[in-house]
PDB file of C-alpha atoms and ligand atoms in Angstrom:
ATOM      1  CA  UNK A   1       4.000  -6.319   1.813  1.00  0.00           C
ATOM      2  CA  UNK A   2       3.354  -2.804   2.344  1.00  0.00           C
ATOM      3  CA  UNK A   3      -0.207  -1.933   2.056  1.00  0.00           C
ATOM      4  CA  UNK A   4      -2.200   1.729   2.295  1.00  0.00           C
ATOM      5  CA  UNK A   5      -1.241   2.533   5.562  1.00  0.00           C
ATOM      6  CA  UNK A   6       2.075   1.877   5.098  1.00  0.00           C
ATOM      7  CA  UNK A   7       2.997   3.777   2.021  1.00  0.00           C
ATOM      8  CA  UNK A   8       0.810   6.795   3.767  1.00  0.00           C
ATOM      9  CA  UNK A   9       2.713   6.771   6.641  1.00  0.00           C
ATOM     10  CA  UNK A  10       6.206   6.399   4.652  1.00  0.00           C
ATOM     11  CA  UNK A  11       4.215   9.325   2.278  1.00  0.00           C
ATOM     12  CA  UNK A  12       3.751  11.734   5.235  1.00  0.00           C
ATOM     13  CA  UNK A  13       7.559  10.674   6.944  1.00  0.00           C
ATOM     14  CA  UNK A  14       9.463  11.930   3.586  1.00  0.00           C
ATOM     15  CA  UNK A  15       7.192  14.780   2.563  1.00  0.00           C
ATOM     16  CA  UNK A  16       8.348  17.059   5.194  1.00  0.00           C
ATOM     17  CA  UNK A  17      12.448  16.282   4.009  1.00  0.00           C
ATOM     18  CA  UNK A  18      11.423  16.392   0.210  1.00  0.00           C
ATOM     19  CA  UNK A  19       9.540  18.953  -0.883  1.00  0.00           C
ATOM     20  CA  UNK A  20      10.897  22.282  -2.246  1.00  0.00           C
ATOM     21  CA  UNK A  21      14.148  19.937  -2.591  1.00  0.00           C
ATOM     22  CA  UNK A  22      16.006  19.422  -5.980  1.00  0.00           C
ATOM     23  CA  UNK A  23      17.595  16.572  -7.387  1.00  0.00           C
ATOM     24  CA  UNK A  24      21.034  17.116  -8.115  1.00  0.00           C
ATOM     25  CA  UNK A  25      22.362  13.699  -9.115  1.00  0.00           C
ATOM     26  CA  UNK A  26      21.373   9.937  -9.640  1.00  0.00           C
ATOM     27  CA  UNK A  27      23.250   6.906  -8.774  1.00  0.00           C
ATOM     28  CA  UNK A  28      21.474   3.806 -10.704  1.00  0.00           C
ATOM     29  CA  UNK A  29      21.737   0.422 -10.070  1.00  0.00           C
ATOM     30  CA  UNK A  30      22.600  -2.449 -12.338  1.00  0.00           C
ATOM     31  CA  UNK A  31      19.913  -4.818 -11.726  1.00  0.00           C
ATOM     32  CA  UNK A  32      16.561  -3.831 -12.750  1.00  0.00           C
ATOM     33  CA  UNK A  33      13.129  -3.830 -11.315  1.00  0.00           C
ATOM     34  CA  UNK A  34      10.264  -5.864 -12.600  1.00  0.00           C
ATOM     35  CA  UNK A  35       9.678  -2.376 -14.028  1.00  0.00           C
ATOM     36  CA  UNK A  36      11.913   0.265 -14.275  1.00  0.00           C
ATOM     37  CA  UNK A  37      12.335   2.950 -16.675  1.00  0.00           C
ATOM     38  CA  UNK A  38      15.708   2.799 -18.456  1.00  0.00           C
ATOM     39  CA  UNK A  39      19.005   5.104 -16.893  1.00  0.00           C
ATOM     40  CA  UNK A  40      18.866   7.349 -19.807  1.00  0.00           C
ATOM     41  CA  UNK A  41      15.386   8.332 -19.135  1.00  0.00           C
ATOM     42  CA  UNK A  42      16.269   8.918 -15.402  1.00  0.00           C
ATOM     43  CA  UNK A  43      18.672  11.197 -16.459  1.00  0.00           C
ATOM     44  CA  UNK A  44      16.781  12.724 -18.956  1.00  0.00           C
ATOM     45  CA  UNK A  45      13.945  14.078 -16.310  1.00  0.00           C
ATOM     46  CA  UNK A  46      15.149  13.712 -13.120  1.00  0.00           C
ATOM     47  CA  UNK A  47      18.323  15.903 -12.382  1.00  0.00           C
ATOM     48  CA  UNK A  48      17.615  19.785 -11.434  1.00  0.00           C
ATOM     49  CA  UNK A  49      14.210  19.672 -10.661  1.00  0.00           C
ATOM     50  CA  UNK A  50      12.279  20.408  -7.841  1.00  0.00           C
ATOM     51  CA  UNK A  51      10.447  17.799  -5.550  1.00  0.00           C
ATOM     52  CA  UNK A  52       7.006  20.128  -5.435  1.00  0.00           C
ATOM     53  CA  UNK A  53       4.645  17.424  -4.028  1.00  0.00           C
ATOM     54  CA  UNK A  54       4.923  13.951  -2.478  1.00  0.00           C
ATOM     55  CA  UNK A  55       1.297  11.783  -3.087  1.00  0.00           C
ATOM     56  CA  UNK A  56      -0.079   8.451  -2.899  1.00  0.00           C
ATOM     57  CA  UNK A  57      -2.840   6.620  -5.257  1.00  0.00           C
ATOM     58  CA  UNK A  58      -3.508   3.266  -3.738  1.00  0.00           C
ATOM     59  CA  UNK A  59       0.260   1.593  -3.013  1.00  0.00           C
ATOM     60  CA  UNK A  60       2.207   4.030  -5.361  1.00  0.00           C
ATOM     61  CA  UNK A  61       4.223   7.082  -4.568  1.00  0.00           C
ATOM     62  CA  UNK A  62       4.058   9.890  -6.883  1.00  0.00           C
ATOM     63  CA  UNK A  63       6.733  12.709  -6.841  1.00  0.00           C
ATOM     64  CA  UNK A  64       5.407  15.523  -8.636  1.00  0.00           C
ATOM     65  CA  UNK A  65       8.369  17.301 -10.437  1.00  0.00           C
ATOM     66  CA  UNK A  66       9.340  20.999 -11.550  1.00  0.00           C
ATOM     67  CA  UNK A  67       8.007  21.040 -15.038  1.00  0.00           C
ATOM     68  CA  UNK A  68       4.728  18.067 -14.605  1.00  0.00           C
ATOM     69  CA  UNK A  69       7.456  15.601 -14.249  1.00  0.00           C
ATOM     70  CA  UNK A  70       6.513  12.395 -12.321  1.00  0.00           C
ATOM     71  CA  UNK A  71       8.498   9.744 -10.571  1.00  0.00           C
ATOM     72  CA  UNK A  72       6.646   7.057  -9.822  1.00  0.00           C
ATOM     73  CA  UNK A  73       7.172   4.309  -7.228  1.00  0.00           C
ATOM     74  CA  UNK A  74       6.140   0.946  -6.016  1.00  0.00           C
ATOM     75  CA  UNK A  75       7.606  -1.094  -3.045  1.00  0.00           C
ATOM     76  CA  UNK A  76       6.398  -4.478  -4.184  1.00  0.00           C
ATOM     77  CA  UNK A  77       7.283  -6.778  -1.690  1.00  0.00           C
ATOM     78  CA  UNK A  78      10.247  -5.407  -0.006  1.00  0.00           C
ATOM     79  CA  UNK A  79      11.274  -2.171  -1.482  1.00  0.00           C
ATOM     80  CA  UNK A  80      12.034   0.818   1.436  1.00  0.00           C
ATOM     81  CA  UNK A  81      12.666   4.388   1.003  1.00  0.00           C
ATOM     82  CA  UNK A  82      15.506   5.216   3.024  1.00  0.00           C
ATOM     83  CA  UNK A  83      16.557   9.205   3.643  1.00  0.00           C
ATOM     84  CA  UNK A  84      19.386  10.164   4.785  1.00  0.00           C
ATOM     85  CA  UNK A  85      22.484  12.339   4.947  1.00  0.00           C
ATOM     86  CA  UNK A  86      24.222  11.833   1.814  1.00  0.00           C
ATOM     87  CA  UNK A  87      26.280  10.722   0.427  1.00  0.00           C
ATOM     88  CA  UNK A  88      23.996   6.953   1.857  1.00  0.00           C
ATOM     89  CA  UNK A  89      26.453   4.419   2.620  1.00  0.00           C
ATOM     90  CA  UNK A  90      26.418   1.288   0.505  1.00  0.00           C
ATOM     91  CA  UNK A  91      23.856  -0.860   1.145  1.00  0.00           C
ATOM     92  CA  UNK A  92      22.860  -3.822  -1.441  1.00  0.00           C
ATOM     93  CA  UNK A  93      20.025  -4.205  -3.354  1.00  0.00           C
ATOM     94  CA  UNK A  94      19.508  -0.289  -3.795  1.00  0.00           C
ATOM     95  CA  UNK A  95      18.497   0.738  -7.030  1.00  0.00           C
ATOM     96  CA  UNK A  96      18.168   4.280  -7.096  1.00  0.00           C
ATOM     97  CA  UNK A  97      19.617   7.223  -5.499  1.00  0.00           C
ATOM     98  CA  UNK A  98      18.153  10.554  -5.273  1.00  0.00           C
ATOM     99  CA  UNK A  99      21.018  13.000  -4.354  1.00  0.00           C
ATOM    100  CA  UNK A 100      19.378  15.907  -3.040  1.00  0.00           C
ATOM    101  CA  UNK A 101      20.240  19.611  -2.495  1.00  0.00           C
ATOM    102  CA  UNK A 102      21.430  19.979   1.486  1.00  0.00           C
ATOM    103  CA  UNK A 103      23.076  16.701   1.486  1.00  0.00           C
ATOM    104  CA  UNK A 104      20.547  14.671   1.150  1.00  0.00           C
ATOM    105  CA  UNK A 105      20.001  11.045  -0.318  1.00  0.00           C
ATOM    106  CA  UNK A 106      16.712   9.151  -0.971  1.00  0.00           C
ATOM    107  CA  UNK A 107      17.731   5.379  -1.616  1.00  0.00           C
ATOM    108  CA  UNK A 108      15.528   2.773  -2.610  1.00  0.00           C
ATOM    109  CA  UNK A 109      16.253  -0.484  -2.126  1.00  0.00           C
ATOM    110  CA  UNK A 110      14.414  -3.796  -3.020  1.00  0.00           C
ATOM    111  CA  UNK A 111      15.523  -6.764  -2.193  1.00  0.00           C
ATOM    112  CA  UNK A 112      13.084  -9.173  -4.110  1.00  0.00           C
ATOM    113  CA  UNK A 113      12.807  -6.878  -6.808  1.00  0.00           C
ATOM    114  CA  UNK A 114       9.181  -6.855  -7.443  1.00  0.00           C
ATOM    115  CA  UNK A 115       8.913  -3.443  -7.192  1.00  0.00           C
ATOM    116  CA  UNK A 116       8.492  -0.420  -9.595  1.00  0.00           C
ATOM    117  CA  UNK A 117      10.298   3.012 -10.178  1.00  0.00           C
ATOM    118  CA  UNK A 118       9.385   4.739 -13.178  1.00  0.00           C
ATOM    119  CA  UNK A 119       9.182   8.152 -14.610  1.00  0.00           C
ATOM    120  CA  UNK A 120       6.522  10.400 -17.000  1.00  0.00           C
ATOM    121  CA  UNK A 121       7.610  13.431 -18.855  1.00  0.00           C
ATOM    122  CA  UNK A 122       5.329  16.142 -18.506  1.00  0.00           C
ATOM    123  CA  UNK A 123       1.838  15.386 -19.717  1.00  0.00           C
ATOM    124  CA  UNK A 124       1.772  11.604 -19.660  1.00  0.00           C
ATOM    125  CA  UNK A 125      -0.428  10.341 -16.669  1.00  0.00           C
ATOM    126  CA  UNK A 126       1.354   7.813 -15.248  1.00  0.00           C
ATOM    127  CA  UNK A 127      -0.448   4.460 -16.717  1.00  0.00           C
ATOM    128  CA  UNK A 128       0.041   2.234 -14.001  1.00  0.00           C
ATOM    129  CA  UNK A 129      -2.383   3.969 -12.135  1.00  0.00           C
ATOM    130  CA  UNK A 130      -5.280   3.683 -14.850  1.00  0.00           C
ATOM    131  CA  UNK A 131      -5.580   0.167 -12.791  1.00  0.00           C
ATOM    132  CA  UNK A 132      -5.737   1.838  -9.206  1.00  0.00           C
ATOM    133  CA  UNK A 133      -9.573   1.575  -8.369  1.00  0.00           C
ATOM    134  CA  UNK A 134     -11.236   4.141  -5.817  1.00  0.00           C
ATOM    135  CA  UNK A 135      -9.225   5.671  -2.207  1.00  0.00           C
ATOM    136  CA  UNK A 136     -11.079   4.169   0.598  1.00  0.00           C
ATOM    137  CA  UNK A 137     -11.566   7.924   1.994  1.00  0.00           C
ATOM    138  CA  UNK A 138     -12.814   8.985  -1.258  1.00  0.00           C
ATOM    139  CA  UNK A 139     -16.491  10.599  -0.998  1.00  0.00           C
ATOM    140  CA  UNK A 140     -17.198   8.629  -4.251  1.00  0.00           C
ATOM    141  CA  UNK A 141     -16.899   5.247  -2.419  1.00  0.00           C
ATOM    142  CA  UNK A 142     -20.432   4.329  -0.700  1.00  0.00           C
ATOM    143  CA  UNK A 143     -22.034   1.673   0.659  1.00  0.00           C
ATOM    144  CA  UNK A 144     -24.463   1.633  -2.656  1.00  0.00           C
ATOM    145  CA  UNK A 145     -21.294   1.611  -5.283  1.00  0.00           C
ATOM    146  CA  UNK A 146     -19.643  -1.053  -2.955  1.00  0.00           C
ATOM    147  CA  UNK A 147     -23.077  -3.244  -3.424  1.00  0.00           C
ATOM    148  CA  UNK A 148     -22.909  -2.519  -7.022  1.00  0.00           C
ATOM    149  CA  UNK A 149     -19.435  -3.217  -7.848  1.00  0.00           C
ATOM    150  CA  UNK A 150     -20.097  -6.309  -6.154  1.00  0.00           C
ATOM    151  CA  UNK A 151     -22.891  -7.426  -7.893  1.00  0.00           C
ATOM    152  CA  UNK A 152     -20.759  -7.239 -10.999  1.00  0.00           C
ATOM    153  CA  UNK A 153     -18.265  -8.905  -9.895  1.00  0.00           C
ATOM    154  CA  UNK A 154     -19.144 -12.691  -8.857  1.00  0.00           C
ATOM    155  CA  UNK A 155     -16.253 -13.331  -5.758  1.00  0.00           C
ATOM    156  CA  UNK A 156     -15.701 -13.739  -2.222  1.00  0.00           C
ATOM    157  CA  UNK A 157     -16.218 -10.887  -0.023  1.00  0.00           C
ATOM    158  CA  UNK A 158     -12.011 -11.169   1.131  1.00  0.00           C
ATOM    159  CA  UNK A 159     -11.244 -11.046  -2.394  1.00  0.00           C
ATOM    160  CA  UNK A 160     -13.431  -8.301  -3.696  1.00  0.00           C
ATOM    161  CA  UNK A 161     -12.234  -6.372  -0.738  1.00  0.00           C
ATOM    162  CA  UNK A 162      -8.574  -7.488  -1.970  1.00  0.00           C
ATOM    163  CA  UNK A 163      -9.036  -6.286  -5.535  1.00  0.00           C
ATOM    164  CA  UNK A 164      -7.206  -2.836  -6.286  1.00  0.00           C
ATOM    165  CA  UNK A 165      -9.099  -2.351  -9.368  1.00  0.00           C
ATOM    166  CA  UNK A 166     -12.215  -1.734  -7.108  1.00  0.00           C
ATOM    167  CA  UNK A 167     -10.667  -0.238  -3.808  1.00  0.00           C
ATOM    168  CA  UNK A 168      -7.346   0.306  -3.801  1.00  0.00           C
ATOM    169  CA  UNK A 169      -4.865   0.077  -1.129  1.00  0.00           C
ATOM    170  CA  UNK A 170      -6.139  -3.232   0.746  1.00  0.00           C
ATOM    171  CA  UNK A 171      -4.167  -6.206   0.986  1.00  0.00           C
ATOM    172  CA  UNK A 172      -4.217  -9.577   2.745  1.00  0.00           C
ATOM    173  CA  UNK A 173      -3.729  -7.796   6.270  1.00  0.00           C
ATOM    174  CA  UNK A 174      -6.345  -5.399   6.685  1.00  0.00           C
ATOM    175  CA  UNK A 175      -8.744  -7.423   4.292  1.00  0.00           C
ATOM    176  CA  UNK A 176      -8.249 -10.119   7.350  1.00  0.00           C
ATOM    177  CA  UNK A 177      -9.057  -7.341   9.760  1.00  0.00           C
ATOM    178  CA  UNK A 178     -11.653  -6.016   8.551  1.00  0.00           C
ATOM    179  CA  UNK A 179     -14.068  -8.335   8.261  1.00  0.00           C
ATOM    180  CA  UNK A 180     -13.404 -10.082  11.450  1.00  0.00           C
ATOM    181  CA  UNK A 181     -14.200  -6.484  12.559  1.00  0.00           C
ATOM    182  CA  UNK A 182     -17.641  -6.211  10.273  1.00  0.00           C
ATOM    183  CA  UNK A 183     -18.469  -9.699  11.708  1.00  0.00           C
ATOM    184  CA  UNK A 184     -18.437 -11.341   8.072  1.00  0.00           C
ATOM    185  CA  UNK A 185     -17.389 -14.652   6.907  1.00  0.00           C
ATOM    186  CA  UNK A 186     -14.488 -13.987   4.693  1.00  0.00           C
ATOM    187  CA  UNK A 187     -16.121 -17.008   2.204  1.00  0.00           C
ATOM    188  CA  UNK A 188     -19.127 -14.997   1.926  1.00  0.00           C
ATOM    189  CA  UNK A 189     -20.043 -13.836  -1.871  1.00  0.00           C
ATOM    190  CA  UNK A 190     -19.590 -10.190  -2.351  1.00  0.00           C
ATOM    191  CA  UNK A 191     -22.970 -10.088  -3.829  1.00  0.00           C
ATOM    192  CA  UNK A 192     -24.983 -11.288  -1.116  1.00  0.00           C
ATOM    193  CA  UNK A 193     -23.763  -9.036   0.983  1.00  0.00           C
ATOM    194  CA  UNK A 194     -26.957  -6.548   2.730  1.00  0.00           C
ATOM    195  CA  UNK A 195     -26.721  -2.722   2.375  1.00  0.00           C
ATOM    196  CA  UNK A 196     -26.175  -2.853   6.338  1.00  0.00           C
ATOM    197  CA  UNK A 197     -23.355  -5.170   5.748  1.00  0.00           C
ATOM    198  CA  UNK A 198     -21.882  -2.887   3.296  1.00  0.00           C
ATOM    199  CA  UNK A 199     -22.291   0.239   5.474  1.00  0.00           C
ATOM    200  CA  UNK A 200     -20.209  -1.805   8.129  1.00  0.00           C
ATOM    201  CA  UNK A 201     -17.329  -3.079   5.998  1.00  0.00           C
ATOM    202  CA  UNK A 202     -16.803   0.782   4.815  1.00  0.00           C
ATOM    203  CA  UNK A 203     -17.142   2.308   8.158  1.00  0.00           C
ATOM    204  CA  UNK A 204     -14.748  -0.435   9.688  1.00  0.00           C
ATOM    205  CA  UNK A 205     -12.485  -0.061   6.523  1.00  0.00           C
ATOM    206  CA  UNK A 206     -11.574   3.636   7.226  1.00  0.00           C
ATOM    207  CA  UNK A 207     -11.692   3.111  10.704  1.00  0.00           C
ATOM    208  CA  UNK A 208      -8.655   0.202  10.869  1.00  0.00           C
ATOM    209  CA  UNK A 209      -6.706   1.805   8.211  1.00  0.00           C
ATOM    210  CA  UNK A 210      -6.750   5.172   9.795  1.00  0.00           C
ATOM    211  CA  UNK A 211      -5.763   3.252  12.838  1.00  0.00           C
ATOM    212  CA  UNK A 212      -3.063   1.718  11.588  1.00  0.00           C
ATOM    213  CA  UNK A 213      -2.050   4.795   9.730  1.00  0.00           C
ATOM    214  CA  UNK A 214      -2.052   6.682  13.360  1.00  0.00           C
ATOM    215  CA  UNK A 215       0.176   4.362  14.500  1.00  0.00           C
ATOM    216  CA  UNK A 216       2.478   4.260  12.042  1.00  0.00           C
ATOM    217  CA  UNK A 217       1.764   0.930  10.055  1.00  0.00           C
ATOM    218  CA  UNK A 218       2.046  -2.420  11.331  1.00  0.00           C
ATOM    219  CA  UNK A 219       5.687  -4.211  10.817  1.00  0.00           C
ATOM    220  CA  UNK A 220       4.432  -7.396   9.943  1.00  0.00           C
ATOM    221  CA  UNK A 221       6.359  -7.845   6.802  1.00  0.00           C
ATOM    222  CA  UNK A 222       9.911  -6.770   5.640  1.00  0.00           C
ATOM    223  CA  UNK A 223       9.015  -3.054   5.682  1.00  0.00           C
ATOM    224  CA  UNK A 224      10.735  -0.153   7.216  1.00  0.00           C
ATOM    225  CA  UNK A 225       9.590   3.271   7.861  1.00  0.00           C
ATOM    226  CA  UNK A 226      11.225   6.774   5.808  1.00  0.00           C
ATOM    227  CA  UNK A 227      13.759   6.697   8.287  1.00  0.00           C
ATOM    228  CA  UNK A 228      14.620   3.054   7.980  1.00  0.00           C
ATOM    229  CA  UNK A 229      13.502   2.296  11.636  1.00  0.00           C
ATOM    230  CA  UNK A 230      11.736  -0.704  11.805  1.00  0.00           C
ATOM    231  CA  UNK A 231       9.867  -2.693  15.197  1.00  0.00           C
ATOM    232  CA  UNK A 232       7.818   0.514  15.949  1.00  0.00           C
ATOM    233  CA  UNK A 233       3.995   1.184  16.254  1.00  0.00           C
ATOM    234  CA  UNK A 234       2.851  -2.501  15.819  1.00  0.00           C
ATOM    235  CA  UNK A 235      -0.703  -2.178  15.313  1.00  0.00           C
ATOM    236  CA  UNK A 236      -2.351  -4.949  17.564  1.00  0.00           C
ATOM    237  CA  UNK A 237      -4.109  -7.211  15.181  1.00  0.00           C
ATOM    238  CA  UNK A 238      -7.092  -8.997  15.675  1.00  0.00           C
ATOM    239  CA  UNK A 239      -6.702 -11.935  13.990  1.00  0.00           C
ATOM    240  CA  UNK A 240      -4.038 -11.960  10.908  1.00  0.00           C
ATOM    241  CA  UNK A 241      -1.259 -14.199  11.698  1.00  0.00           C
ATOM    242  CA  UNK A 242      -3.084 -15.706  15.534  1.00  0.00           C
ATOM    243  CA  UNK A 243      -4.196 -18.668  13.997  1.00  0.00           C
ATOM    244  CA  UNK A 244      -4.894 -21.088  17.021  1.00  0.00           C
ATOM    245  CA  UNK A 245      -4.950 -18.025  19.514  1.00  0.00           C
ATOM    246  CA  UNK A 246      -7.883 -17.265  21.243  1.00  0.00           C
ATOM    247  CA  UNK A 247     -10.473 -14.966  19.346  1.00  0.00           C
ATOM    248  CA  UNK A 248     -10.221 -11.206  21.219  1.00  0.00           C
ATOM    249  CA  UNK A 249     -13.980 -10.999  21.102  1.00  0.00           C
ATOM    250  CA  UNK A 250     -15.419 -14.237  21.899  1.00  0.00           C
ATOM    251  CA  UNK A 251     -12.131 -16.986  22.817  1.00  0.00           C
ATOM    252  CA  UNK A 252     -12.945 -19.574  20.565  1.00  0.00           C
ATOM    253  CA  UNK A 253      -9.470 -20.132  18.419  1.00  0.00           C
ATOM    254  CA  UNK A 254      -8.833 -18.160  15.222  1.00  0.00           C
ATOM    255  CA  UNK A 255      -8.890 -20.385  12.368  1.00  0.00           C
ATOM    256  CA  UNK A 256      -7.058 -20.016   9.351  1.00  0.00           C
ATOM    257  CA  UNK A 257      -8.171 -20.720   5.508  1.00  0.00           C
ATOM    258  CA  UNK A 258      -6.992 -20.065   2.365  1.00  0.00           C
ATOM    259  CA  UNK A 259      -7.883 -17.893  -0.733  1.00  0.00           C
ATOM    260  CA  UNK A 260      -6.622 -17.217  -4.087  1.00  0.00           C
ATOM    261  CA  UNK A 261      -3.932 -18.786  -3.113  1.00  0.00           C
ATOM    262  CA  UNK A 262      -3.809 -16.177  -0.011  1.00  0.00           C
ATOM    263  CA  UNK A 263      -4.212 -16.976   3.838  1.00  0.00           C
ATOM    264  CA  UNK A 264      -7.098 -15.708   5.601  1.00  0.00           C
ATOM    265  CA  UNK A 265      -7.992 -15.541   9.403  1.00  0.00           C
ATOM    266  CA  UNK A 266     -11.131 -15.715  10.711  1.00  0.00           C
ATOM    267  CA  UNK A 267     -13.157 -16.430  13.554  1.00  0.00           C
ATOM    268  CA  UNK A 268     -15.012 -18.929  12.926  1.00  0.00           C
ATOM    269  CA  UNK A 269     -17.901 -17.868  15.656  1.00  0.00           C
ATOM    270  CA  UNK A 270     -17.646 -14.598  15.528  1.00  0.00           C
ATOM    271  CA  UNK A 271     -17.884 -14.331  11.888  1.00  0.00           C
ATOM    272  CA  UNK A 272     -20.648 -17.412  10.727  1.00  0.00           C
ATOM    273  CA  UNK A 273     -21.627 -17.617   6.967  1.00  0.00           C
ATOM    274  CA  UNK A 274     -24.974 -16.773   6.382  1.00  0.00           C
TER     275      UNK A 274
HETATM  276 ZN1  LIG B 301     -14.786 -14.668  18.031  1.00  0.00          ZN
END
């Protein structure tokens, strides 16, 4: 499942092909996301406008329109953003086509369906993202609000860390890899965490997800890049998915638990309740 670096990195492959581009037609597909705004709408606000910016709020895509129109995106599980000379061959499972001026054609296709393409007419803030808590880059986000949020909140530390309603963007991967990285046991309760602990979890947050972002995303899941390549930049992971493998830091095996329903890696040395 794509997570923050993933939709960045698919945010800043697409921009440079999108923007200043209109939309000239739509091709729709029959089957419908788990949400999905209804054909007529997409014809009502999408053809003839502009693409005038391309941004990201947690794991959605936002394409800021001529005229404060938004489009709206999520991948879900499997969705992909493929862009390419039009017009895109057939592929299955796509569900919308963006036929752009200069022969281009932004398809997005989702297998599993769990993802989300919807559109605002000018005015409406998209709603979804009423949910989307705090960027991990944002100046607002601080060790203190971290400890605070935390306190009112009674969890685990890998499933506070997982919540999008507090920091968005993080998801089973990088949750994994970060606190193996902050040296915390991902059992721990958020809110016994110390202020030192806190400024370590932020400092390694930004530092893996720009990481991973610099290198393009991992390809750990069914995910593709903006120009449908997949296999590339593999981000070497520290522990998610080495279960049994020897720890990178200290060679006792990476053990693997599981939460919410979620797996989690850990090392079980490295990272000690306290
Ligand atoms: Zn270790």
């Amino acid at each position: 499942m794509p997570e923050l670096p993933e939709v960045e990195v698919i945010r800043r492959g697409l921009a440079p092909g999108l923007l200043g581009r209109r939309i000239l037609r739509l091709v729709i597909g029959e089957k419908r996301l788990r949400r999905e705004s209804s054909p007529e709408k997409f014809q009502e606000w999408l053809p003839g406008r502009v693409i005038l910016d391309l941004e990201r709020r947690g794991k959605y895509l936002l394409f800021r329109l001529e005229g404060g129109v938004t489009l709206l995106l999520h991948l879900g599980m499997t969705g992909r953003l493929l862009l390419g000379p039009g017009p895109s061959p057939p592929r299955p499972h796509v569900h919308l086509v963006l036929e752009l001026e200069g022969g281009l054609d932004l398809a997005f296709q989702d297998v599993r369906r769990f993802g989300q393409a919807l559109v605002f007419p000018p005015g409406a803030e998209p709603d979804p993202l009423a949910q989307v808590g705090r960027e991990p880059f944002s100046r607002e986000v601080t060790p203190e609000w971290l400890a605070q949020e935390a306190r009112a909140r009674s969890r685990t530390i890998k499933n506070f860390l997982m919540d999008g309603r507090v920091l968005a963007g993080i998801g089973n991967i990088y949750a994994s890899e970060i606190l193996f990285a902050a040296r915390l046991h991902p059992g721990m309760p958020a809110g016994r965490l110390s202020p030192a602990d806190w400024g370590r979890v932020l400092k390694e947050t930004r530092r893996i997800l720009n990481a991973a972002i610099a290198k393009g995303g991992t390809t750990v899941s069914d995910y593709l890049n903006s120009r449908g390549e997949t296999g590339l930049f593999q981000l070497e992971l520290s522990v998610y998915g080495r279960e049994g493998e020897p720890c990178r830091r200290c060679g006792r095996a990476v053990a693997r638990i599981s939460q919410g329903g979620r797996s989690t890696f850990f090392c079980p040395r490295c990272q000690k309740k306290k």
